PDB file of C-alpha atoms in Angstrom:
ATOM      1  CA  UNK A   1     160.172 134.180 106.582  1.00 54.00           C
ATOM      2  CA  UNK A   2     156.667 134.328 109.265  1.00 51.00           C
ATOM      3  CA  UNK A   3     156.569 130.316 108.359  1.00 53.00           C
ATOM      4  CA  UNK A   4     160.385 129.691 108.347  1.00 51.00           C
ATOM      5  CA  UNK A   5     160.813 131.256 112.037  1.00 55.00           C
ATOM      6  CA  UNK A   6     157.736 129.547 113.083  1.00 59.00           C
ATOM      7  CA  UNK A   7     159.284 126.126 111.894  1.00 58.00           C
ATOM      8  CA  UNK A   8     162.372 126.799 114.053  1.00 54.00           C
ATOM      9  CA  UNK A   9     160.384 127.585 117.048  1.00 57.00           C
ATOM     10  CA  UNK A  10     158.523 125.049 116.431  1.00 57.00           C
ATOM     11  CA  UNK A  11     161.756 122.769 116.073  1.00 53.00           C
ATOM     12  CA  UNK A  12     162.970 124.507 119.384  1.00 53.00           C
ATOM     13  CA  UNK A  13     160.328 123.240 121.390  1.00 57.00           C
ATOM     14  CA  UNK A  14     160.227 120.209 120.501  1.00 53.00           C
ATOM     15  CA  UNK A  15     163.986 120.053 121.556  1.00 50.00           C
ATOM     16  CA  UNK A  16     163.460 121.407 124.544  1.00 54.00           C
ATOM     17  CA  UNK A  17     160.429 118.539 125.467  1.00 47.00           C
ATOM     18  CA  UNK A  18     162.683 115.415 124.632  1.00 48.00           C
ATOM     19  CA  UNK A  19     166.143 116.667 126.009  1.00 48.00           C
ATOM     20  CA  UNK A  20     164.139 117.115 129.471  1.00 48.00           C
ATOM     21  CA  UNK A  21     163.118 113.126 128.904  1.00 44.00           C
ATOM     22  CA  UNK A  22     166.434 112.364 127.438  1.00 44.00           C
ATOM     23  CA  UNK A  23     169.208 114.842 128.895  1.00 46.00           C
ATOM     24  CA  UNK A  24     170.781 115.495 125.329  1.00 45.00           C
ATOM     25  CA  UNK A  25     172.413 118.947 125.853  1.00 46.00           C
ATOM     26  CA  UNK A  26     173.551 120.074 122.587  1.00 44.00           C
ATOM     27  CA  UNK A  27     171.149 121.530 119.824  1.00 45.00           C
ATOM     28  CA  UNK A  28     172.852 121.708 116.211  1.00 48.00           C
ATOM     29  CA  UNK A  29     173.670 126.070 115.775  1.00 46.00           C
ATOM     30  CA  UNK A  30     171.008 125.626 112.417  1.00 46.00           C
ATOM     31  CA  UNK A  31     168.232 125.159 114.973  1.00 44.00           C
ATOM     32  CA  UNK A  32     168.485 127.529 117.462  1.00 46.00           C
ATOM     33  CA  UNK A  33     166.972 131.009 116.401  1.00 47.00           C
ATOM     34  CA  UNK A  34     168.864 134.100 115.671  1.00 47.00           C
ATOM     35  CA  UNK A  35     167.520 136.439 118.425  1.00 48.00           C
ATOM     36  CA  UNK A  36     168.272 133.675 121.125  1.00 47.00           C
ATOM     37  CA  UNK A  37     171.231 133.202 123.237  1.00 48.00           C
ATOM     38  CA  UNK A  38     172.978 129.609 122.979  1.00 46.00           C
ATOM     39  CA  UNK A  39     173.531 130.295 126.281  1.00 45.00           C
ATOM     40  CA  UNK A  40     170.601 129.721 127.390  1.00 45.00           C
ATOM     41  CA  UNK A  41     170.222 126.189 126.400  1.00 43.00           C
ATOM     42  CA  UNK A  42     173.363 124.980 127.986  1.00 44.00           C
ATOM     43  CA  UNK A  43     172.367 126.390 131.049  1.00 41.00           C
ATOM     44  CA  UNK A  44     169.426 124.671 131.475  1.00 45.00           C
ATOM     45  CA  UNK A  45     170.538 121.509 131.037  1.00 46.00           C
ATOM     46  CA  UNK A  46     173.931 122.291 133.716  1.00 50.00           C
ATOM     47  CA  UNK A  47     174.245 122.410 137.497  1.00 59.00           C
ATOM     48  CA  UNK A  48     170.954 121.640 139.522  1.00 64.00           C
ATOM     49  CA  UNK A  49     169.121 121.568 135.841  1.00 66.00           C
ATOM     50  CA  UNK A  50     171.442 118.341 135.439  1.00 72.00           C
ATOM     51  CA  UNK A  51     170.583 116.695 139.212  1.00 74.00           C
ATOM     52  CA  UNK A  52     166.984 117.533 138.414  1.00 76.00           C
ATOM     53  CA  UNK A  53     167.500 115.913 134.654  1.00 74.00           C
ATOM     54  CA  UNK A  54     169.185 112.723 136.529  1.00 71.00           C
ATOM     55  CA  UNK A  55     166.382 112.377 138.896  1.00 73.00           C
ATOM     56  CA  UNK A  56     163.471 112.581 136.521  1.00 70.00           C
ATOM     57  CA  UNK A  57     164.920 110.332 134.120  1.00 66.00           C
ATOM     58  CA  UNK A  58     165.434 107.853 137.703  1.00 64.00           C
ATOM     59  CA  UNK A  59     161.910 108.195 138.376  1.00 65.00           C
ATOM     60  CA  UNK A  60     160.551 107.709 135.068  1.00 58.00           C
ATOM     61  CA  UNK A  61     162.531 104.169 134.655  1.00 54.00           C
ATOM     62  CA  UNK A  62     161.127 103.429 138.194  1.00 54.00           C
ATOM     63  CA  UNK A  63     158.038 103.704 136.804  1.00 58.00           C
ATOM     64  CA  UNK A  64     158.782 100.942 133.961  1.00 55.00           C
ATOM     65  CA  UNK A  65     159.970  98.393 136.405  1.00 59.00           C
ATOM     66  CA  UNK A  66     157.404  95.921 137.466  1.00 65.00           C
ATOM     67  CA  UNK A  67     156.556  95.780 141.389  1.00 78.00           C
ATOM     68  CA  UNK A  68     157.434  93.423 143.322  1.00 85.00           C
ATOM     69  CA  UNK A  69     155.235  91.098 144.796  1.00 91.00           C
ATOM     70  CA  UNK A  70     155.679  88.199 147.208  1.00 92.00           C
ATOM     71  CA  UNK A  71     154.603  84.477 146.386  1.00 93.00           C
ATOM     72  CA  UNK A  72     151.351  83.730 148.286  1.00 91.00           C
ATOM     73  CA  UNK A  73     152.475  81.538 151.857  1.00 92.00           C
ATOM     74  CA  UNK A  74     156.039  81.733 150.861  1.00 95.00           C
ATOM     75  CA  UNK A  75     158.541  83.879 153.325  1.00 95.00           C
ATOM     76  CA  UNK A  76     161.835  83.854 151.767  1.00 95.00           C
ATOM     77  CA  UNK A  77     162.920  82.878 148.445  1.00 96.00           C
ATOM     78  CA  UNK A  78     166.870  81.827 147.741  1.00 96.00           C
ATOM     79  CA  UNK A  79     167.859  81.219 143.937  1.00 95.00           C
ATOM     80  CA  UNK A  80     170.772  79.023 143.058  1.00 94.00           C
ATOM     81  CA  UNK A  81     172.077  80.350 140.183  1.00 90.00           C
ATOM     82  CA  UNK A  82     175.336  79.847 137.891  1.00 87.00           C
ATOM     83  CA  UNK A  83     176.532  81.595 134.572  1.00 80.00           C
ATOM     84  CA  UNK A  84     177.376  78.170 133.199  1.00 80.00           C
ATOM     85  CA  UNK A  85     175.639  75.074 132.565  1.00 82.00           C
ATOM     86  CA  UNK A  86     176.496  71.785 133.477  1.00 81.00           C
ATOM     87  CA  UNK A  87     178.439  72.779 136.961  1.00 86.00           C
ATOM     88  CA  UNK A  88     176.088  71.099 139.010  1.00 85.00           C
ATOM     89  CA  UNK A  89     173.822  73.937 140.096  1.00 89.00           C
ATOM     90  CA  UNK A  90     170.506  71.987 139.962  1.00 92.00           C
ATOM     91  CA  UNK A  91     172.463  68.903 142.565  1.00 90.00           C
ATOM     92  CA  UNK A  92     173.138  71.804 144.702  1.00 91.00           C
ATOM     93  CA  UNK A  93     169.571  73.197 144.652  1.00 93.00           C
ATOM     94  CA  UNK A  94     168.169  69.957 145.427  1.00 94.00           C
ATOM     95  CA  UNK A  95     170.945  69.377 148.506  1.00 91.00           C
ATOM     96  CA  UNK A  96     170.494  72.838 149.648  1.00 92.00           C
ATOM     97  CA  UNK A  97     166.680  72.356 149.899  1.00 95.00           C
ATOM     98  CA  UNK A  98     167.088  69.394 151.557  1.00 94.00           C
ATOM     99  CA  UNK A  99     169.763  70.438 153.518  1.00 92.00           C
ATOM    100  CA  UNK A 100     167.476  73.670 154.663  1.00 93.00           C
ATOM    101  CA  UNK A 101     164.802  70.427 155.472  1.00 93.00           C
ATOM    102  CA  UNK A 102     167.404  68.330 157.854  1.00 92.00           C
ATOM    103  CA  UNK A 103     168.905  71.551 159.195  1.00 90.00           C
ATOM    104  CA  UNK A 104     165.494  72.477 161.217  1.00 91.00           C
ATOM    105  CA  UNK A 105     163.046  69.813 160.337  1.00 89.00           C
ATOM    106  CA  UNK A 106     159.928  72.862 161.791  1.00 92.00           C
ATOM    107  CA  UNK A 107     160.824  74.413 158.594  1.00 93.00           C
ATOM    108  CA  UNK A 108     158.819  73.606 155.046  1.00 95.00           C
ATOM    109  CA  UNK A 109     160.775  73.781 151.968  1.00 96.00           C
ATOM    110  CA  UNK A 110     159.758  73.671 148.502  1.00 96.00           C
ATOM    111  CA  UNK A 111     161.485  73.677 145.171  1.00 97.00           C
ATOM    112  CA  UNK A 112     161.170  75.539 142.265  1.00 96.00           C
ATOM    113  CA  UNK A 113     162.663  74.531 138.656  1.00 95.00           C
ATOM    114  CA  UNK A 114     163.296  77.313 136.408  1.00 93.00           C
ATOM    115  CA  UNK A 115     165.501  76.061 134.134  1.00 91.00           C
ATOM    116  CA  UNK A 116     162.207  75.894 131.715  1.00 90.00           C
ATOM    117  CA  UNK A 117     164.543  74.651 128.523  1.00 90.00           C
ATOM    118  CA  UNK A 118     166.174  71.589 130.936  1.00 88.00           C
ATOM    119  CA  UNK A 119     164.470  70.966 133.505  1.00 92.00           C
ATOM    120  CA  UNK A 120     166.127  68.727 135.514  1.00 92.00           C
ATOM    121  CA  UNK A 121     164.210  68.814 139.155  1.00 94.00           C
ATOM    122  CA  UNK A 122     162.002  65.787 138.332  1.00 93.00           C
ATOM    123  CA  UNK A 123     165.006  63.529 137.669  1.00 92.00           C
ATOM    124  CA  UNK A 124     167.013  64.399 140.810  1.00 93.00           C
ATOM    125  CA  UNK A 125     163.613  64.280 142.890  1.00 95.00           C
ATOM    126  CA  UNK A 126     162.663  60.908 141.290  1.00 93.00           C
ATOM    127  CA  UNK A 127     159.710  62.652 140.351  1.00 94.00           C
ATOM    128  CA  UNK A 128     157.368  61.800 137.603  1.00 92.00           C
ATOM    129  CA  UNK A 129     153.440  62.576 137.127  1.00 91.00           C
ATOM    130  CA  UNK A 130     151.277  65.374 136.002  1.00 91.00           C
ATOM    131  CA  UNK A 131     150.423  67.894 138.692  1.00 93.00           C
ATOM    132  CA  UNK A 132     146.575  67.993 139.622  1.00 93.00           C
ATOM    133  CA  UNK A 133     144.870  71.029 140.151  1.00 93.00           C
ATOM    134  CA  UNK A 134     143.367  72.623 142.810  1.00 92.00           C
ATOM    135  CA  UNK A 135     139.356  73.933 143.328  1.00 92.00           C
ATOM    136  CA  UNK A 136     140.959  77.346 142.502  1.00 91.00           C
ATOM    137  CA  UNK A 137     143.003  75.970 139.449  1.00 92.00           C
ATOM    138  CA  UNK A 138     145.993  76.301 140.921  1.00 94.00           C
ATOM    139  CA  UNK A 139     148.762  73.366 140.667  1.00 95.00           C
ATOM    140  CA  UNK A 140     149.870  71.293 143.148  1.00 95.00           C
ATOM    141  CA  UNK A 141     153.213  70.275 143.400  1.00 96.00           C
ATOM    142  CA  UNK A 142     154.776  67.094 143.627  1.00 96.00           C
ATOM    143  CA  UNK A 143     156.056  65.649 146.765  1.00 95.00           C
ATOM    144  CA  UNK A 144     159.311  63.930 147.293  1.00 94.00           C
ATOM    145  CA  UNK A 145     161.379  63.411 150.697  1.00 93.00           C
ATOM    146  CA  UNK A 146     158.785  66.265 152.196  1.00 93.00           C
ATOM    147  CA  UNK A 147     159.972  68.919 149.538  1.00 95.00           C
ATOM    148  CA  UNK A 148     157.019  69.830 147.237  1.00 96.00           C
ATOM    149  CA  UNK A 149     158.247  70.946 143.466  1.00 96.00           C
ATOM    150  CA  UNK A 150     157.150  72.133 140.792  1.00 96.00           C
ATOM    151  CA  UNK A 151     158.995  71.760 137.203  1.00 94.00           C
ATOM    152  CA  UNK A 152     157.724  72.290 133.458  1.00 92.00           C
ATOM    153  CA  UNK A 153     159.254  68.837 133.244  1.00 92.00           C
ATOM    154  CA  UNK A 154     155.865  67.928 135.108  1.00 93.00           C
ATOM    155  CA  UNK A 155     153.930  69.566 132.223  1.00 90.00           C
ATOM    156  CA  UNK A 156     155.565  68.067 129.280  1.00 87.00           C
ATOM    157  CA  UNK A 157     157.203  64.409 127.952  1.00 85.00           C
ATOM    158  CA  UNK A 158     160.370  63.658 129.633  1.00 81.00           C
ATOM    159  CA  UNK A 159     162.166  63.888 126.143  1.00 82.00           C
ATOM    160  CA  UNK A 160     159.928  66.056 124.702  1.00 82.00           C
ATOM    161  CA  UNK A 161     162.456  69.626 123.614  1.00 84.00           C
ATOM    162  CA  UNK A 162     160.505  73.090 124.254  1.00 84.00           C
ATOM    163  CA  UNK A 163     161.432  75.236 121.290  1.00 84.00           C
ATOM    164  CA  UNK A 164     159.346  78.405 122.912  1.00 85.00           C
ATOM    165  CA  UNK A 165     160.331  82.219 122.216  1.00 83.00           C
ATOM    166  CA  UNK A 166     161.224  84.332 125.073  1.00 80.00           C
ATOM    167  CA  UNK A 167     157.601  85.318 125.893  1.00 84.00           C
ATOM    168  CA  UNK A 168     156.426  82.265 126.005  1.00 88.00           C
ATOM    169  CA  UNK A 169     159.185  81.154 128.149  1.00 88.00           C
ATOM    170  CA  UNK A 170     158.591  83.916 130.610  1.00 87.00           C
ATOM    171  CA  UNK A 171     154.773  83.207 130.597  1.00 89.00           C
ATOM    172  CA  UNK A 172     155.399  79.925 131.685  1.00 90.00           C
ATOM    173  CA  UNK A 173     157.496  81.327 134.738  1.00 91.00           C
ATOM    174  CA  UNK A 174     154.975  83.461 135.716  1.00 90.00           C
ATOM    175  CA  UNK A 175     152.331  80.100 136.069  1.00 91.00           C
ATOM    176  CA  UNK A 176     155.311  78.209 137.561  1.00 92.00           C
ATOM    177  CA  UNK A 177     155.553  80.932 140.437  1.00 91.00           C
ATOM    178  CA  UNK A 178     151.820  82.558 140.732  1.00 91.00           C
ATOM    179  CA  UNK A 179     149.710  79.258 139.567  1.00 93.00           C
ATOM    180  CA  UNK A 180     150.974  77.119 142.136  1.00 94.00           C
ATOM    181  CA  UNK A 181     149.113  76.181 145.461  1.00 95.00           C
ATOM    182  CA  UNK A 182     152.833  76.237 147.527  1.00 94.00           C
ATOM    183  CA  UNK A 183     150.796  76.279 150.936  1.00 93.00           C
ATOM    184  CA  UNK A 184     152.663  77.726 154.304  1.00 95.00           C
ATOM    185  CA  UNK A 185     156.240  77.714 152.825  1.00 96.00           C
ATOM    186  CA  UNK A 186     159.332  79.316 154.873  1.00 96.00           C
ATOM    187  CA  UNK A 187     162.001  78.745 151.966  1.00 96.00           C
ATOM    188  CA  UNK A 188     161.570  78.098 148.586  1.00 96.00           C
ATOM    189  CA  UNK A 189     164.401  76.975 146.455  1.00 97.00           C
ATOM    190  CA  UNK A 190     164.594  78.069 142.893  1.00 96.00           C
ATOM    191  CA  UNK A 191     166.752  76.502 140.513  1.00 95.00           C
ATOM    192  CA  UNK A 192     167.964  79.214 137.754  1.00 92.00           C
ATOM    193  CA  UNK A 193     168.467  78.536 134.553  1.00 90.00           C
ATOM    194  CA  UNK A 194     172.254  79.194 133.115  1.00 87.00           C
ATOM    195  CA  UNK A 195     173.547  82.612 132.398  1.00 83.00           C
ATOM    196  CA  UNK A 196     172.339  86.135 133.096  1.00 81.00           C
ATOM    197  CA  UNK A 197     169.053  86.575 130.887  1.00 82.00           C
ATOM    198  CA  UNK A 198     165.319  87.181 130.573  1.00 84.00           C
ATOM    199  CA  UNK A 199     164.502  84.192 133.244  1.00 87.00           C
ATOM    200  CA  UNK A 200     167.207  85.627 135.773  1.00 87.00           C
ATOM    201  CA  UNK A 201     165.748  89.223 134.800  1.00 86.00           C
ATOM    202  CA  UNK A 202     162.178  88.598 135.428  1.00 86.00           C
ATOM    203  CA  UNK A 203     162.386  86.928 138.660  1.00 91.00           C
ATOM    204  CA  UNK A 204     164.244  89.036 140.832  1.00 89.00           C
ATOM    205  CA  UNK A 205     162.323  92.409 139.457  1.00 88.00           C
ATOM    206  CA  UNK A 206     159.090  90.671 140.349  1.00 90.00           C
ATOM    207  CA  UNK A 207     159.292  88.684 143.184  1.00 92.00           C
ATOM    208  CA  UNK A 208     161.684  89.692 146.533  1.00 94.00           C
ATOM    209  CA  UNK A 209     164.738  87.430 147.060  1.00 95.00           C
ATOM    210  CA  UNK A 210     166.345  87.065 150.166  1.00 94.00           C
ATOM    211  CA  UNK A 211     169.509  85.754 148.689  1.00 94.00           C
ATOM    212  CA  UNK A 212     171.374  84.222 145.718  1.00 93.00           C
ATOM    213  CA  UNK A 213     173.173  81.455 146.195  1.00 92.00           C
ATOM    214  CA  UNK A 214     176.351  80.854 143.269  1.00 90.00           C
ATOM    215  CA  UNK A 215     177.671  77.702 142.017  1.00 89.00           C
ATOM    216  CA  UNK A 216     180.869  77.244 139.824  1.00 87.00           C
ATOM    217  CA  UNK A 217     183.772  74.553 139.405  1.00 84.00           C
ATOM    218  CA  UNK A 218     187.145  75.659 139.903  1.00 84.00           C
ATOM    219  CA  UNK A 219     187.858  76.178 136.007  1.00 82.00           C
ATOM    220  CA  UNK A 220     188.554  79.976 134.709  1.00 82.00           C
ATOM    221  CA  UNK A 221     185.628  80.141 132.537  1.00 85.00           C
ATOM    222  CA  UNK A 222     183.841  78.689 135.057  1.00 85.00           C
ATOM    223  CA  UNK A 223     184.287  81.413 136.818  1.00 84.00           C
ATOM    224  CA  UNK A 224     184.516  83.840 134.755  1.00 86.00           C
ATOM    225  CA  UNK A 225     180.483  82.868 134.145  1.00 85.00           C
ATOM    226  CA  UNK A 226     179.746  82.998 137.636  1.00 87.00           C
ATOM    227  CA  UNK A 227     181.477  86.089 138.488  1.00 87.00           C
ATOM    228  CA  UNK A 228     179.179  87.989 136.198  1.00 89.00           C
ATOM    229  CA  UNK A 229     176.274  86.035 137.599  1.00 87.00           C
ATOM    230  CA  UNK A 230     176.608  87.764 141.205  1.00 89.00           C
ATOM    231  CA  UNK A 231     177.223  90.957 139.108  1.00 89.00           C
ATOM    232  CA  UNK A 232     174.565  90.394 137.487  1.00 90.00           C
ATOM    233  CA  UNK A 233     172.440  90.134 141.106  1.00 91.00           C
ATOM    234  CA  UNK A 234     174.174  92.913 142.505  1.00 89.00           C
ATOM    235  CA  UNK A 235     172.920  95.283 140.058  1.00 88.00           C
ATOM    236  CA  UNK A 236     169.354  94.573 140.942  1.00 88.00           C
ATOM    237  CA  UNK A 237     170.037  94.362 144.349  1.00 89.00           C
ATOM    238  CA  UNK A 238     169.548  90.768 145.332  1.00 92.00           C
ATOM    239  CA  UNK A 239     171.927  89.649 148.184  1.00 92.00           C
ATOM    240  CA  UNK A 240     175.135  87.226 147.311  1.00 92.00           C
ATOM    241  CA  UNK A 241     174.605  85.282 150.501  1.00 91.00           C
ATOM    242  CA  UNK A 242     177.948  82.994 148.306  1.00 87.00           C
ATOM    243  CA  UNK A 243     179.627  80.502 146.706  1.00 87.00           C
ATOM    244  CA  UNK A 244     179.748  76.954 146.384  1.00 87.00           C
ATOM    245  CA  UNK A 245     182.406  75.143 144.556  1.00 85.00           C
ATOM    246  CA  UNK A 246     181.380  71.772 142.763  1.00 81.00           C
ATOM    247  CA  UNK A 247     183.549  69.120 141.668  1.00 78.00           C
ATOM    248  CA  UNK A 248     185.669  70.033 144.131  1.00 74.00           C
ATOM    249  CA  UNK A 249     188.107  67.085 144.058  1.00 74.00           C
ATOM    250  CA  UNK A 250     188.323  63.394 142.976  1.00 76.00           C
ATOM    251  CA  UNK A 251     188.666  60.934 144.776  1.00 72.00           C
ATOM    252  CA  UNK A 252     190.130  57.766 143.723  1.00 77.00           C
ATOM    253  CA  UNK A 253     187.563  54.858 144.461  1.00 77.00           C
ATOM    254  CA  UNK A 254     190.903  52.285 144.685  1.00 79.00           C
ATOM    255  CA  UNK A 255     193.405  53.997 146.614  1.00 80.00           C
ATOM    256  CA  UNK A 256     191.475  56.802 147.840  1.00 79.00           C
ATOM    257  CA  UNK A 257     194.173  59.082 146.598  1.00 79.00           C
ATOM    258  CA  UNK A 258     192.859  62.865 145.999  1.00 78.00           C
ATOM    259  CA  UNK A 259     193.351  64.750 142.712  1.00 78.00           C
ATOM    260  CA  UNK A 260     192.230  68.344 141.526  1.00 74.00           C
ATOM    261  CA  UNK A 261     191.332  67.444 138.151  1.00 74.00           C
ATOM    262  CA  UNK A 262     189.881  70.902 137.547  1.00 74.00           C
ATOM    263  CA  UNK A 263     192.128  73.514 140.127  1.00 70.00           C
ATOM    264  CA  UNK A 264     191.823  73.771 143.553  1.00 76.00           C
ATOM    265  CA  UNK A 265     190.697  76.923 145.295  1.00 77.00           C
ATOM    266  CA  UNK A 266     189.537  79.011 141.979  1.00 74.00           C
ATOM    267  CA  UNK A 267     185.757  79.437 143.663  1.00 75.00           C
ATOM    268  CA  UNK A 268     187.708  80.361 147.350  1.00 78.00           C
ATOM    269  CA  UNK A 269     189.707  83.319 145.402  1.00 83.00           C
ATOM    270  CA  UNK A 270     186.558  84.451 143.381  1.00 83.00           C
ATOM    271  CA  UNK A 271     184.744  84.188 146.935  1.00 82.00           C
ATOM    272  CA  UNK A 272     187.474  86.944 148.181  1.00 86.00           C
ATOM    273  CA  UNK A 273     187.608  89.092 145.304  1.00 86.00           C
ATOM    274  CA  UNK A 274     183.720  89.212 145.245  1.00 84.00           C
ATOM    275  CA  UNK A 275     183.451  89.921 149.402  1.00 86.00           C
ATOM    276  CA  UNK A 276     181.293  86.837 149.688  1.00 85.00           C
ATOM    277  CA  UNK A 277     181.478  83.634 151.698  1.00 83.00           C
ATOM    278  CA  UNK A 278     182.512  80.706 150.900  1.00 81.00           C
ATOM    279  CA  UNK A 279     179.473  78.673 151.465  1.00 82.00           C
ATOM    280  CA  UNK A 280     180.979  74.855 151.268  1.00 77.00           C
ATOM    281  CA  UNK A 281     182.447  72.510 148.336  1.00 72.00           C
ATOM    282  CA  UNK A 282     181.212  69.563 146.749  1.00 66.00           C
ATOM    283  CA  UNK A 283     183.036  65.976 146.128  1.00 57.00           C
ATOM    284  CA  UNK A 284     181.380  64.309 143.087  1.00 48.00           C
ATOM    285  CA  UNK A 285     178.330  66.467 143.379  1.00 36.00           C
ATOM    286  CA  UNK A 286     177.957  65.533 147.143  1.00 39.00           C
ATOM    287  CA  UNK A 287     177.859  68.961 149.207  1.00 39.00           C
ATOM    288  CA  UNK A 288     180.010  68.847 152.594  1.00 39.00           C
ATOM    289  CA  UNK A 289     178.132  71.833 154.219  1.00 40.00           C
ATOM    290  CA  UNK A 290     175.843  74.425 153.958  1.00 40.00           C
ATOM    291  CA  UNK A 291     176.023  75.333 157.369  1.00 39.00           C
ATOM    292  CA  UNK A 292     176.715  79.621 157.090  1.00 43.00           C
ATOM    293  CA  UNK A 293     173.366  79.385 155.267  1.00 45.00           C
ATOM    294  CA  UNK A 294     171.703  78.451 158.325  1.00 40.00           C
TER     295      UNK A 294
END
């Protein structure tokens, strides 16, 4: 009986260690010795025991998060981002950098391609070429129209597919952003990969955004996508600064007619809903105005 009551106690304690790492309040009645009051237990864990319970547990996943740390010579970072593929968030990217570039011509921008599976920077840039590297073995990037950029579609043949595992993949994010020489930069563009995963994830916990810039076409599921991408930015904190809706509207190259092909004001209504601006809208990819960014 001297070893069976030492078991529960020992049991008991043990209990009592995790539930103050994981909050569980209840203890099954087999483990909770005869001479002590259940009471007890729920009581501790109630109240101010539960605020206290809340805040460790807050503190302790503080402590797993990685700390930020801002790129060396760049000020502010803005990510264009989209939950979907293929609605023209790279085009905007490139027109918002060099939009940022025309706006105040004082200001240097660069651009960033994280879309590590498709990279599609060097294309739109009319960029080709391996980057060189620098006395401290950093990378420098390539220059087009004054923007410098920096791709993994520099690093690899232009049809060449990357079939990498997630660590890999973020690796090669973390030489993208840290193992560049980026000089005296005042924005730098980043070009998101599609969707809300380990890519999205990693940057904003490690580096500070200033805002997140949202693309989508006027299509429900379109939207659907890009709704939980400023979700997605909201939850760890990363300013919506808006929307921009591509494919706007077609226009017909014979009679100049107009014609909606995929809904009209679908990014405008998800702009309200989500308490955001509506930052401008695109004809054929061509971006009217970015001007509220400025």
């Amino acid at each position: 009986m001297v070893k069976l009551h030492d078991s529960y106690k020992k049991l008991l304690q043990i209990y009592t260690f995790s539930s103050n790492i994981i909050g569980t309040p209840y203890l099954p009645a087999r483990f909770v010795p005869l001479h002590q009051n259940r009471h007890e237990i729920r009581f501790k864990t109630s109240g101010a025991g539960d605020r206290a319970l809340q805040e460790r547990q807050r503190q302790h996943m503080a402590r797993g998060l990685p700390k930020q740390k801002p790129i060396a010579g760049v000020k502010k970072v803005i990510v264009v981002a989209s939950g979907k593929g293929g609605v023209g968030k790279s085009t905007t990217a490139v027109n918002l950098a060099l939009g940022l570039t025309a706006n105040d011509q004082s200001k240097s921008v660069g651009l960033l391609d994280a879309d590590v599976y498709g990279p599609s920077i060097p294309k739109l840039m009319n960029l080709k070429g391996n980057p060189e590297l620098t006395d401290k073995n950093l990378m420098k990037p390539l220059v087009n129209f004054g923007i410098p950029c920096m791709s993994m579609g520099f690093l690899v043949e232009e049809v060449a597919p990357i079939v990498w595992r997630g660590l890999m993949v973020m690796s090669a994010i973390e030489k993208l952003i840290r193992q560049v020489d980026w000089g005296n930069l005042d924005y730098l563009v980043i070009d998101m990969p599609p969707g809300t995963g380990d890519v999205q994830l990693s940057i904003t916990q490690n580096i500070p955004i200033a805002g997140a810039v949202i693309v989508s076409t006027p299509q429900d599921i379109a939207l659907l996508d890009a709704r939980r991408g400023a979700e997605m930015f909201r939850k760890v904190n990363v300013p919506v600064l808006g929307l921009v809706q591509n494919m706007s509207v077609f226009h017909c190259p014979k009679c100049s007619h107009q014609t909606h092909i995929f809904g009209s004001d679908g990014a405008k209504e998800l702009a309200r809903t989500l308490g955001v601006e509506m930052l401008g809208k695109a004809i054929l990819y061509e971006v009217l105005h970015y001007n509220r960014l400025f």
